[in-house]
mmCIF file of C-alpha atoms and ligand atoms in Angstrom:
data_model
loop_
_atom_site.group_PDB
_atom_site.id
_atom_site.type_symbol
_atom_site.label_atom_id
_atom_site.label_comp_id
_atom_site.label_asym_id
_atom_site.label_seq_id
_atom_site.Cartn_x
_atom_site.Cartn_y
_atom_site.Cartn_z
ATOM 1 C CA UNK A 141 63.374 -9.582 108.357
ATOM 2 C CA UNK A 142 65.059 -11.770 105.931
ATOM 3 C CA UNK A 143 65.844 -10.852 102.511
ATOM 4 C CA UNK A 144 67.283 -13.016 100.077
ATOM 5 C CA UNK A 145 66.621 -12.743 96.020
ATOM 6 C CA UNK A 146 67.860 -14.090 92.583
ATOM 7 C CA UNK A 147 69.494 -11.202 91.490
ATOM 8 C CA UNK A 148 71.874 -11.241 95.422
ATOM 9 C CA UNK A 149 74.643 -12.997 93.254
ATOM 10 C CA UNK A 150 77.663 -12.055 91.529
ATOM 11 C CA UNK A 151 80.636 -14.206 89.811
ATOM 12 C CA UNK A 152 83.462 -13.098 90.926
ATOM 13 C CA UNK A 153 87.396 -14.489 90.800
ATOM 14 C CA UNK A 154 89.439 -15.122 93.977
ATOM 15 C CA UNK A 155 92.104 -17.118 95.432
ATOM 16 C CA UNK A 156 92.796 -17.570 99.417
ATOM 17 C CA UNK A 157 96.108 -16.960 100.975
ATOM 18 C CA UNK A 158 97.926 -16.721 104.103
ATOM 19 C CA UNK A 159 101.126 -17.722 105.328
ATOM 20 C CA UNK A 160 102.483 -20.579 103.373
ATOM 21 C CA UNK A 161 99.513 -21.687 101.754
ATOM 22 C CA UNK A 162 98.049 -20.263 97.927
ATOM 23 C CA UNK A 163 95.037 -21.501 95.800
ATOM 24 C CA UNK A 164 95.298 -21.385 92.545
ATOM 25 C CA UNK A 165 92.431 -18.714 91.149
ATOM 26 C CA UNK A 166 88.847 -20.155 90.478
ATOM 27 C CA UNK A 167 85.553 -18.417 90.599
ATOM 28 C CA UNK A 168 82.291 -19.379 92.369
ATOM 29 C CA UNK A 169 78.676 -18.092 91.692
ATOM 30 C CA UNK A 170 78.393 -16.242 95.288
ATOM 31 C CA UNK A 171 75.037 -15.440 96.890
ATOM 32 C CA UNK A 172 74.037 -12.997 99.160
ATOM 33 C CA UNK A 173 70.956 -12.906 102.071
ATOM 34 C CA UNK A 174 70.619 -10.438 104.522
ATOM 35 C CA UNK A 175 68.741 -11.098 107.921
ATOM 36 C CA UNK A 176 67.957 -8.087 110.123
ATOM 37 C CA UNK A 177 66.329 -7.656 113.603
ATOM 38 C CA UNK A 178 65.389 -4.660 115.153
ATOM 39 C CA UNK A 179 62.412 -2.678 116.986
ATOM 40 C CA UNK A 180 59.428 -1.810 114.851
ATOM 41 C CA UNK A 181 59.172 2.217 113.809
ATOM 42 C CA UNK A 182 56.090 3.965 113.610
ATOM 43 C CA UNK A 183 55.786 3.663 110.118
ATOM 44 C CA UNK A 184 56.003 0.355 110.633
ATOM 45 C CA UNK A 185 58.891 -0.834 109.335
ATOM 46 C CA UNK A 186 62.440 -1.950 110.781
ATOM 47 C CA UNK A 187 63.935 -1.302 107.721
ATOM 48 C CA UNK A 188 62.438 -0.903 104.221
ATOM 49 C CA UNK A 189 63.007 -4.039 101.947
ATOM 50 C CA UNK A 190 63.940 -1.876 99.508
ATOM 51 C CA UNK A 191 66.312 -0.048 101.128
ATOM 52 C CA UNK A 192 68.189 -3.932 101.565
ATOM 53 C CA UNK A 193 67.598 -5.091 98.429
ATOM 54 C CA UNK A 194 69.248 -1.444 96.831
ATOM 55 C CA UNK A 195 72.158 -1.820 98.708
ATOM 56 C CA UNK A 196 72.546 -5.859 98.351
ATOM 57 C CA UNK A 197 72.431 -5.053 94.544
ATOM 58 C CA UNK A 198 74.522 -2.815 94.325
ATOM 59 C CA UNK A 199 77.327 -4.133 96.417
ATOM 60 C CA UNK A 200 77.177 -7.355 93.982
ATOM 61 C CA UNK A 201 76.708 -5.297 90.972
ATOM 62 C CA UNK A 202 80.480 -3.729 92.189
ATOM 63 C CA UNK A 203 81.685 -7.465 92.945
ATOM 64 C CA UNK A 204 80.427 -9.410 89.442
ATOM 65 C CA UNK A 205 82.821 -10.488 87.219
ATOM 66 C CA UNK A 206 85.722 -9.146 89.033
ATOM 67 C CA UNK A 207 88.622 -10.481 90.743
ATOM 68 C CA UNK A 208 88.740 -9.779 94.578
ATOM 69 C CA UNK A 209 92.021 -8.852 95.968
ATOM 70 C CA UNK A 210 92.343 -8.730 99.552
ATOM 71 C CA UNK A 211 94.334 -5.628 99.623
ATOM 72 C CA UNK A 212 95.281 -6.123 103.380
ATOM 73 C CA UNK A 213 96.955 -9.737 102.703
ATOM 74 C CA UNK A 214 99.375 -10.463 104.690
ATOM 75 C CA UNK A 215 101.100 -12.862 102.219
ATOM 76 C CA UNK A 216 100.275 -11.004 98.749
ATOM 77 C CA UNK A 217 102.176 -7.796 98.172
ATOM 78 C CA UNK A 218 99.148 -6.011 95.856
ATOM 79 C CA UNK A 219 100.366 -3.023 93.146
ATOM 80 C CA UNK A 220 98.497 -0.748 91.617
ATOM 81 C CA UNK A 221 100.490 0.587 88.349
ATOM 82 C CA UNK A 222 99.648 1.588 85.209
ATOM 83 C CA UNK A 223 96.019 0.616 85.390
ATOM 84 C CA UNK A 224 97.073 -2.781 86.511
ATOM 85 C CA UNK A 225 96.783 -4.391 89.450
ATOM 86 C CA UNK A 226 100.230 -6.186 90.456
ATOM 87 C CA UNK A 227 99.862 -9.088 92.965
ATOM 88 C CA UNK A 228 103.077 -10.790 94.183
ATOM 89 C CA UNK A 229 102.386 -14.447 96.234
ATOM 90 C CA UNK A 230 104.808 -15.591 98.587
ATOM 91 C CA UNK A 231 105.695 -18.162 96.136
ATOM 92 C CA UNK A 232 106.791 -16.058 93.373
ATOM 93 C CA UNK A 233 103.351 -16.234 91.687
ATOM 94 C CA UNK A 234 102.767 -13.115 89.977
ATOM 95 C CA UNK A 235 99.323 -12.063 88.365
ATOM 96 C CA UNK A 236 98.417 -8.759 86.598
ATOM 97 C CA UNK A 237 95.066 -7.970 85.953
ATOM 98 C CA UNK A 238 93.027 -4.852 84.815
ATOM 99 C CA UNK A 239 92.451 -2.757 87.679
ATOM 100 C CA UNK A 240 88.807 -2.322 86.101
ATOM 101 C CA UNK A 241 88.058 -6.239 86.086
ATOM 102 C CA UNK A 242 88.923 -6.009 90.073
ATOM 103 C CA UNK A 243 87.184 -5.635 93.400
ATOM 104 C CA UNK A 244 89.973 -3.681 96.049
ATOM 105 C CA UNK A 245 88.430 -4.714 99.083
ATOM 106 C CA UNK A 246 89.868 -3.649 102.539
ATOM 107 C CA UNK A 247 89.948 -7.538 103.885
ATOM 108 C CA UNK A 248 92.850 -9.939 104.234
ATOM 109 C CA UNK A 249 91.554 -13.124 103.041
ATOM 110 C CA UNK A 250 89.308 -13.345 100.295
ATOM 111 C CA UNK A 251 87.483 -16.128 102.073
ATOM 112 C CA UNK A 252 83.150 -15.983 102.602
ATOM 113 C CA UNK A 253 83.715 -14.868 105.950
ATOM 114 C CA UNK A 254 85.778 -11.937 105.406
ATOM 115 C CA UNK A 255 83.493 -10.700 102.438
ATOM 116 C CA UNK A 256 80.285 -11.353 104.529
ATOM 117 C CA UNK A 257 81.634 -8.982 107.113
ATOM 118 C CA UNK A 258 82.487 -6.539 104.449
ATOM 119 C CA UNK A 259 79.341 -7.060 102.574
ATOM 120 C CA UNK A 260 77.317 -6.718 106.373
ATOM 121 C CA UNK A 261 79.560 -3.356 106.884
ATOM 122 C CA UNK A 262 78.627 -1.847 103.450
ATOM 123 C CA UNK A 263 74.876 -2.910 104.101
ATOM 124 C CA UNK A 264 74.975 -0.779 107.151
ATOM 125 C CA UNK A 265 76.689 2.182 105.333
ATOM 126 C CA UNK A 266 74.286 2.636 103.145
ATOM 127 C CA UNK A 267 70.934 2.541 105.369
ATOM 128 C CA UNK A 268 69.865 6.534 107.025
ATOM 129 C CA UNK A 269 70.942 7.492 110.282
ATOM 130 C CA UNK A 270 66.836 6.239 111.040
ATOM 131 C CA UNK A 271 66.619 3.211 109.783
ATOM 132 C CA UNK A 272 70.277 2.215 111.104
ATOM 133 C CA UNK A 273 69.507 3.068 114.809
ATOM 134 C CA UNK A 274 66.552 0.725 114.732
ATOM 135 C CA UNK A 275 68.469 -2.249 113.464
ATOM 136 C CA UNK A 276 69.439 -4.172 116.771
ATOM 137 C CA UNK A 277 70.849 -7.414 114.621
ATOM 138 C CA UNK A 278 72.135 -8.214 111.416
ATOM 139 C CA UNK A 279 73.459 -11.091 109.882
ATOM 140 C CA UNK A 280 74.990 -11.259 106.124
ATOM 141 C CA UNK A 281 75.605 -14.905 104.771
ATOM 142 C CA UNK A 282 77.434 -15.018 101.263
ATOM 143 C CA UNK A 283 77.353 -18.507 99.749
ATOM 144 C CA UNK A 284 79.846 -19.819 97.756
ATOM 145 C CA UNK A 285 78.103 -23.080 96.127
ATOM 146 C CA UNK A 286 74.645 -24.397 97.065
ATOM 147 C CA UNK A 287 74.263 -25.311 101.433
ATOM 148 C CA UNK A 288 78.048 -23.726 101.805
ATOM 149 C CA UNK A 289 78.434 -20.553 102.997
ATOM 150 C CA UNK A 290 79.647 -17.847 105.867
ATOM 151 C CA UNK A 291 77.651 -15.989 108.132
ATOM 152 C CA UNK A 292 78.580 -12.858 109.228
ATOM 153 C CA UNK A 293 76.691 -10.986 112.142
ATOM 154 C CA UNK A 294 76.761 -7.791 114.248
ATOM 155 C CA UNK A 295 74.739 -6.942 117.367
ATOM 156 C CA UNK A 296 74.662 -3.480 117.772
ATOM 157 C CA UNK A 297 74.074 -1.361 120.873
ATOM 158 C CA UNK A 298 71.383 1.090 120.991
HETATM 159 ZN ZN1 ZN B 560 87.127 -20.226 96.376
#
């Protein structure tokens, strides 16, 4: 199965760091597919499209127009206070923003990689114990422009 649709997007805000290095923050228009592979059930589904496309929306709907802080950076200390999010860069950077306007999400690197895997993970979370056991394969790619993205895939053992 392959599912990929208009509304699998969100805007979001991010910079990538790691030891020594910091971009300075710019958005991208991200987009989402989701390929799964798995045995057929008797009622003839692997897993229901719409069970995908629920959980693909709503995992953007949580990501667009925020800023995603990798909260397990190993080069940003990241502060919650006061309804603010407090992010320190090895450089002295400093940035503050709303903790409302963010995305905490349990990855180091805000890179496509890191949130396909997190996007594939929530995916997965969100199918019933059924329709998970059947899926033998998945693959999440998040794009960050048009023909540039990160695939992110699991085999799982049944
Ligand atoms: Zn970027």
């Amino acid at each position: 199965m392959f599912v990929s649709k208009d509304d699998f997007k969100f805007n979001a805000a991010h910079f990538m760091a790691y030891p020594g290095f910091r971009e300075r923050l710019h958005g991208h228009n991200y987009r989402v597919s989701v390929r799964v592979r798995g045995a057929l059930g008797e009622d003839g589904y692997v897993v229901d499209f719409g069970d995908i496309k629920k959980a693909t929306r709503s995992i953007c709907s949580e990501l667009n127009e925020r800023t995603i802080i990798p909260m397990k950076s190993d080069c940003v200390e990241v502060k919650r206070r006061d309804g603010q999010i407090g992010m320190l860069c090895e450089d002295g950077s400093r940035f503050s923003v709303p903790e409302s306007d963010c995305a905490l999400l349990p990855i180091v690197h805000s890179s496509a990689e890191e949130m396909a895997a997190y996007i594939c993970a929530r995916i997965l979370d969100s199918l019933d114990a059924v329709h998970r056991r059947k899926v033998a394969f998945i693959e999440v790619a998040v794009a960050e422009a048009p023909y540039q993205e990160a695939r992110y895939s699991t085999e799982l053992g049944r």
